[in-house]
């Protein structure tokens, strides 16, 4: 059997196609699943490169920098003591920013969902409006038929009881 | 046997779907019995103004009798009447006034049908929604066959049409969806009917290369053929296509051919060719990656069948039940409702030549099995045969 999975990236569900027996309904199902998963990912939001890390990253030591670090090593506890308040403040700021970013991501997700909801509501309301119009027309036609039948009935009664 | 085909407009330059279906069917069925066409002198479907001066002429060997339109359509007045009918309660006489206003108002055509009833064995009426079909069928109900060419249009629910669908001796439907819609609206299941549609003439040879050279279309392209109109979903197609180009950076082009009533957006990859002839049309199919069909309202879509006859896949608007149904039944095309679906289906089709080929071949098989002229002619003959048998019994 000749089959192929067509996809854009590794984390997207593939659209399976059996070329020996192409089934449009199945392909369309695959496409709909793919779109749904894309929408889900978009609403969660990608990992932003600008999100700060929880702490400073160690750098490779080399050359003069390495020598200086060795010379300063005995004073390290004192330096840490002096720098601690600044370091602590920096760490807290990073955490606050991180929390703010998370809140923003959630808000973005919420906005996306609300947007989708509004779109779907508009579609559904439009459908309902059309349905209501049709039903109103039907009712009016039935009322007219009923009225006509009533008149006819009265005329027939008059004829019968003459 | 003598059969009259009755249609709102008729001529080689008339390119409406129902009118083409009528002309092709009349020309093909003239092999089996005497065929005449009864029509108006109009060419323009907006005003129905008299265009042809002669009363009788031969077109491709078919005798055509033309009758004048007594009153042209006043589009604004017609629009107001139609709007009022859609909005609120109305009576049958309001609907009849709407029908007269819609036209083509040709009482002389109806008078001719009435007086010549004995001269013809059957009258085949095309397009249920026009004056000629309503009054024509009421004039000769026992000899009439209706080809409704109905779309998902609110007017189908008018009381006058519900009753009309019960009148003719037989009904020729173009698609399963059309039959289901009419039967649901009118409950006319008891009327003899068949699903026939129309055949397509495919040229023996056509060349995509010749088309590319003639119109200087270098890059791969998707094709839209037909009237460029809001009802055909063209503004939505332009919007989707531009977004697709912006998002994907694809080199694909959109080639449009047909008469236009819209402003076509200025975009380097949207190419409008104007009206093209049959030869260029099939050459255009030959060079295209696929046919895109954004229409909301179709009773059959001849151009979709032509694409399948040429072995090309179709990307159709799923909001049109007929197009979606045809794609599913034939396995010859994909469809979309929203922009993300348009983007994904188009990307899938453009990325996979094999998928395009398989869909095109499925479409061709579907066309050959259902819409080959031999099959269409036999179905018409069988229908007339059963009417003749019914008449004898």
Short mmCIF file of N, CA and C in Angstrom, two decimals, chain B residues 160-243:
data_model
loop_
_atom_site.label_atom_id
_atom_site.label_comp_id
_atom_site.label_asym_id
_atom_site.label_seq_id
_atom_site.Cartn_x
_atom_site.Cartn_y
_atom_site.Cartn_z
N UNK B 160 -45.34 29.71 -4.61
CA UNK B 160 -45.60 29.44 -6.03
C UNK B 160 -44.69 28.33 -6.56
N UNK B 161 -43.46 28.26 -6.03
CA UNK B 161 -42.55 27.25 -6.53
C UNK B 161 -42.81 25.88 -5.90
N UNK B 162 -43.26 25.89 -4.65
CA UNK B 162 -43.60 24.60 -4.01
C UNK B 162 -44.65 23.88 -4.85
N UNK B 163 -45.59 24.68 -5.32
CA UNK B 163 -46.67 24.11 -6.12
C UNK B 163 -46.15 23.75 -7.52
N UNK B 164 -45.25 24.61 -8.05
CA UNK B 164 -44.71 24.38 -9.40
C UNK B 164 -44.01 23.03 -9.51
N UNK B 165 -43.27 22.64 -8.45
CA UNK B 165 -42.51 21.39 -8.50
C UNK B 165 -43.40 20.14 -8.55
N UNK B 166 -44.70 20.33 -8.35
CA UNK B 166 -45.62 19.19 -8.47
C UNK B 166 -46.24 19.11 -9.86
N UNK B 167 -46.10 20.17 -10.65
CA UNK B 167 -46.84 20.29 -11.91
C UNK B 167 -46.30 19.47 -13.08
N UNK B 168 -44.97 19.50 -13.33
CA UNK B 168 -44.51 18.87 -14.58
C UNK B 168 -44.64 17.35 -14.57
N UNK B 169 -44.57 16.78 -15.76
CA UNK B 169 -44.63 15.32 -15.87
C UNK B 169 -43.35 14.70 -15.30
N UNK B 170 -42.24 15.39 -15.50
CA UNK B 170 -40.97 14.84 -15.00
C UNK B 170 -40.01 15.98 -14.65
N UNK B 171 -39.07 15.66 -13.78
CA UNK B 171 -38.06 16.66 -13.40
C UNK B 171 -36.67 16.06 -13.61
N UNK B 172 -35.80 16.85 -14.21
CA UNK B 172 -34.41 16.42 -14.43
C UNK B 172 -33.54 17.20 -13.45
N UNK B 173 -32.96 16.49 -12.49
CA UNK B 173 -32.11 17.15 -11.50
C UNK B 173 -30.66 17.11 -11.95
N UNK B 174 -29.92 18.11 -11.46
CA UNK B 174 -28.49 18.17 -11.81
C UNK B 174 -27.61 17.48 -10.78
N UNK B 175 -28.06 17.46 -9.53
CA UNK B 175 -27.23 16.84 -8.50
C UNK B 175 -28.10 16.27 -7.39
N UNK B 176 -27.50 15.39 -6.59
CA UNK B 176 -28.23 14.77 -5.47
C UNK B 176 -28.71 15.85 -4.50
N UNK B 177 -27.83 16.85 -4.27
CA UNK B 177 -28.17 17.91 -3.32
C UNK B 177 -29.36 18.73 -3.82
N UNK B 178 -29.39 18.99 -5.13
CA UNK B 178 -30.49 19.77 -5.69
C UNK B 178 -31.81 19.00 -5.51
N UNK B 179 -31.76 17.70 -5.80
CA UNK B 179 -32.96 16.88 -5.66
C UNK B 179 -33.44 16.86 -4.21
N UNK B 180 -32.48 16.66 -3.29
CA UNK B 180 -32.85 16.60 -1.87
C UNK B 180 -33.48 17.92 -1.42
N UNK B 181 -32.89 19.03 -1.88
CA UNK B 181 -33.40 20.34 -1.47
C UNK B 181 -34.82 20.56 -1.99
N UNK B 182 -35.05 20.27 -3.27
CA UNK B 182 -36.38 20.50 -3.86
C UNK B 182 -37.41 19.57 -3.23
N UNK B 183 -37.01 18.33 -3.04
CA UNK B 183 -37.97 17.38 -2.45
C UNK B 183 -38.29 17.75 -1.00
N UNK B 184 -37.30 18.27 -0.29
CA UNK B 184 -37.56 18.67 1.10
C UNK B 184 -38.49 19.87 1.15
N UNK B 185 -38.32 20.79 0.22
CA UNK B 185 -39.12 22.01 0.22
C UNK B 185 -40.55 21.74 -0.24
N UNK B 186 -40.68 20.93 -1.31
CA UNK B 186 -41.99 20.80 -1.93
C UNK B 186 -42.67 19.46 -1.68
N UNK B 187 -41.90 18.48 -1.22
CA UNK B 187 -42.48 17.14 -1.02
C UNK B 187 -42.98 16.54 -2.33
N UNK B 188 -42.23 16.75 -3.41
CA UNK B 188 -42.68 16.29 -4.72
C UNK B 188 -42.07 14.93 -5.11
N UNK B 189 -41.77 14.11 -4.12
CA UNK B 189 -41.13 12.81 -4.37
C UNK B 189 -41.88 11.95 -5.37
N UNK B 190 -43.20 12.17 -5.50
CA UNK B 190 -43.99 11.31 -6.39
C UNK B 190 -43.81 11.67 -7.86
N UNK B 191 -43.29 12.86 -8.13
CA UNK B 191 -43.12 13.26 -9.54
C UNK B 191 -41.94 12.47 -10.14
N UNK B 192 -42.16 11.94 -11.33
CA UNK B 192 -41.11 11.17 -12.01
C UNK B 192 -39.87 12.05 -12.17
N UNK B 193 -38.71 11.50 -11.85
CA UNK B 193 -37.50 12.33 -11.97
C UNK B 193 -36.29 11.46 -12.24
N UNK B 194 -35.23 12.11 -12.68
CA UNK B 194 -33.95 11.42 -12.82
C UNK B 194 -32.84 12.43 -12.57
N UNK B 195 -31.69 11.87 -12.17
CA UNK B 195 -30.51 12.70 -11.92
C UNK B 195 -29.66 12.64 -13.18
N UNK B 196 -29.63 13.71 -13.95
CA UNK B 196 -28.95 13.63 -15.25
C UNK B 196 -27.79 14.63 -15.35
N UNK B 197 -28.07 15.91 -15.18
CA UNK B 197 -27.00 16.90 -15.33
C UNK B 197 -26.72 17.17 -16.79
N UNK B 198 -25.45 17.40 -17.08
CA UNK B 198 -25.09 17.76 -18.46
C UNK B 198 -23.72 17.15 -18.78
N UNK B 199 -23.53 16.83 -20.05
CA UNK B 199 -22.23 16.28 -20.47
C UNK B 199 -21.28 17.40 -20.85
N UNK B 200 -20.04 17.02 -21.09
CA UNK B 200 -19.03 18.01 -21.46
C UNK B 200 -18.30 17.50 -22.71
N UNK B 201 -18.06 18.40 -23.64
CA UNK B 201 -17.24 18.07 -24.82
C UNK B 201 -15.79 18.36 -24.46
N UNK B 202 -14.95 17.33 -24.54
CA UNK B 202 -13.53 17.57 -24.22
C UNK B 202 -12.74 17.56 -25.53
N UNK B 203 -11.96 18.60 -25.79
CA UNK B 203 -11.15 18.58 -27.02
C UNK B 203 -10.14 17.44 -26.98
N UNK B 204 -9.82 16.92 -28.16
CA UNK B 204 -8.89 15.78 -28.19
C UNK B 204 -7.52 16.16 -27.65
N UNK B 205 -7.11 17.39 -28.02
CA UNK B 205 -5.79 17.82 -27.56
C UNK B 205 -5.88 19.22 -26.94
N UNK B 206 -5.21 19.38 -25.82
CA UNK B 206 -5.10 20.72 -25.24
C UNK B 206 -3.74 20.82 -24.56
N UNK B 207 -3.22 22.02 -24.50
CA UNK B 207 -1.84 22.15 -24.05
C UNK B 207 -1.68 23.28 -23.03
N UNK B 208 -1.23 22.90 -21.87
CA UNK B 208 -0.94 23.89 -20.83
C UNK B 208 0.20 24.79 -21.25
N UNK B 209 1.13 24.20 -21.99
CA UNK B 209 2.30 24.96 -22.44
C UNK B 209 1.89 26.11 -23.36
N UNK B 210 0.93 25.78 -24.28
CA UNK B 210 0.45 26.80 -25.22
C UNK B 210 -0.22 27.95 -24.45
N UNK B 211 -0.95 27.58 -23.40
CA UNK B 211 -1.63 28.60 -22.59
C UNK B 211 -0.60 29.49 -21.89
N UNK B 212 0.39 28.85 -21.29
CA UNK B 212 1.43 29.61 -20.57
C UNK B 212 2.14 30.59 -21.50
N UNK B 213 2.41 30.08 -22.74
CA UNK B 213 3.12 30.91 -23.70
C UNK B 213 2.23 32.08 -24.14
N UNK B 214 0.98 31.77 -24.47
CA UNK B 214 0.08 32.80 -25.00
C UNK B 214 -0.17 33.92 -23.98
N UNK B 215 -0.39 33.52 -22.73
CA UNK B 215 -0.74 34.53 -21.73
C UNK B 215 0.43 34.90 -20.81
N UNK B 216 1.60 34.37 -21.13
CA UNK B 216 2.83 34.68 -20.39
C UNK B 216 2.67 34.44 -18.89
N UNK B 217 2.18 33.25 -18.58
CA UNK B 217 2.05 32.86 -17.16
C UNK B 217 3.21 31.91 -16.87
N UNK B 218 4.24 32.41 -16.20
CA UNK B 218 5.42 31.59 -15.98
C UNK B 218 5.28 30.66 -14.79
N UNK B 219 4.96 31.23 -13.65
CA UNK B 219 4.93 30.45 -12.40
C UNK B 219 3.73 29.51 -12.36
N UNK B 220 3.79 28.49 -11.48
CA UNK B 220 2.60 27.63 -11.35
C UNK B 220 1.38 28.45 -10.93
N UNK B 221 0.22 28.02 -11.36
CA UNK B 221 -0.96 28.83 -11.05
C UNK B 221 -2.16 27.96 -10.71
N UNK B 222 -3.07 28.55 -9.92
CA UNK B 222 -4.37 27.93 -9.70
C UNK B 222 -5.36 28.74 -10.53
N UNK B 223 -6.42 28.07 -10.96
CA UNK B 223 -7.30 28.68 -11.96
C UNK B 223 -8.70 28.88 -11.40
N UNK B 224 -9.26 30.06 -11.69
CA UNK B 224 -10.70 30.26 -11.45
C UNK B 224 -11.34 30.63 -12.78
N UNK B 225 -12.38 29.89 -13.15
CA UNK B 225 -13.08 30.14 -14.41
C UNK B 225 -14.54 30.43 -14.11
N UNK B 226 -15.08 31.46 -14.73
CA UNK B 226 -16.50 31.75 -14.54
C UNK B 226 -16.70 33.23 -14.29
N UNK B 227 -17.96 33.57 -13.99
CA UNK B 227 -18.28 34.97 -13.76
C UNK B 227 -17.60 35.43 -12.45
N UNK B 228 -16.95 36.59 -12.51
CA UNK B 228 -16.26 37.09 -11.31
C UNK B 228 -17.26 38.01 -10.60
N UNK B 229 -17.86 37.45 -9.55
CA UNK B 229 -19.05 38.04 -8.99
C UNK B 229 -19.04 37.77 -7.48
N UNK B 230 -19.75 38.59 -6.73
CA UNK B 230 -19.80 38.39 -5.28
C UNK B 230 -20.49 37.06 -4.94
N UNK B 231 -21.58 36.75 -5.69
CA UNK B 231 -22.30 35.50 -5.43
C UNK B 231 -21.44 34.27 -5.67
N UNK B 232 -20.41 34.46 -6.48
CA UNK B 232 -19.52 33.33 -6.78
C UNK B 232 -18.39 33.23 -5.75
N UNK B 233 -18.42 34.08 -4.75
CA UNK B 233 -17.43 34.00 -3.66
C UNK B 233 -16.08 34.56 -4.03
N UNK B 234 -16.01 35.38 -5.08
CA UNK B 234 -14.70 35.86 -5.54
C UNK B 234 -14.01 36.82 -4.55
N UNK B 235 -14.74 37.77 -3.91
CA UNK B 235 -14.03 38.64 -2.97
C UNK B 235 -13.33 37.84 -1.85
N UNK B 236 -14.00 36.79 -1.39
CA UNK B 236 -13.43 35.95 -0.33
C UNK B 236 -12.19 35.22 -0.86
N UNK B 237 -12.27 34.77 -2.11
CA UNK B 237 -11.13 34.09 -2.72
C UNK B 237 -9.93 35.04 -2.80
N UNK B 238 -10.18 36.29 -3.24
CA UNK B 238 -9.07 37.26 -3.33
C UNK B 238 -8.43 37.48 -1.96
N UNK B 239 -9.28 37.62 -0.95
CA UNK B 239 -8.79 37.87 0.40
C UNK B 239 -7.94 36.68 0.87
N UNK B 240 -8.48 35.48 0.71
CA UNK B 240 -7.76 34.28 1.16
C UNK B 240 -6.44 34.12 0.40
N UNK B 241 -6.49 34.39 -0.91
CA UNK B 241 -5.29 34.19 -1.72
C UNK B 241 -4.19 35.15 -1.28
N UNK B 242 -4.57 36.43 -1.05
CA UNK B 242 -3.56 37.41 -0.63
C UNK B 242 -2.96 37.03 0.72
N UNK B 243 -3.82 36.58 1.63
CA UNK B 243 -3.31 36.16 2.96
C UNK B 243 -2.38 34.96 2.81
#
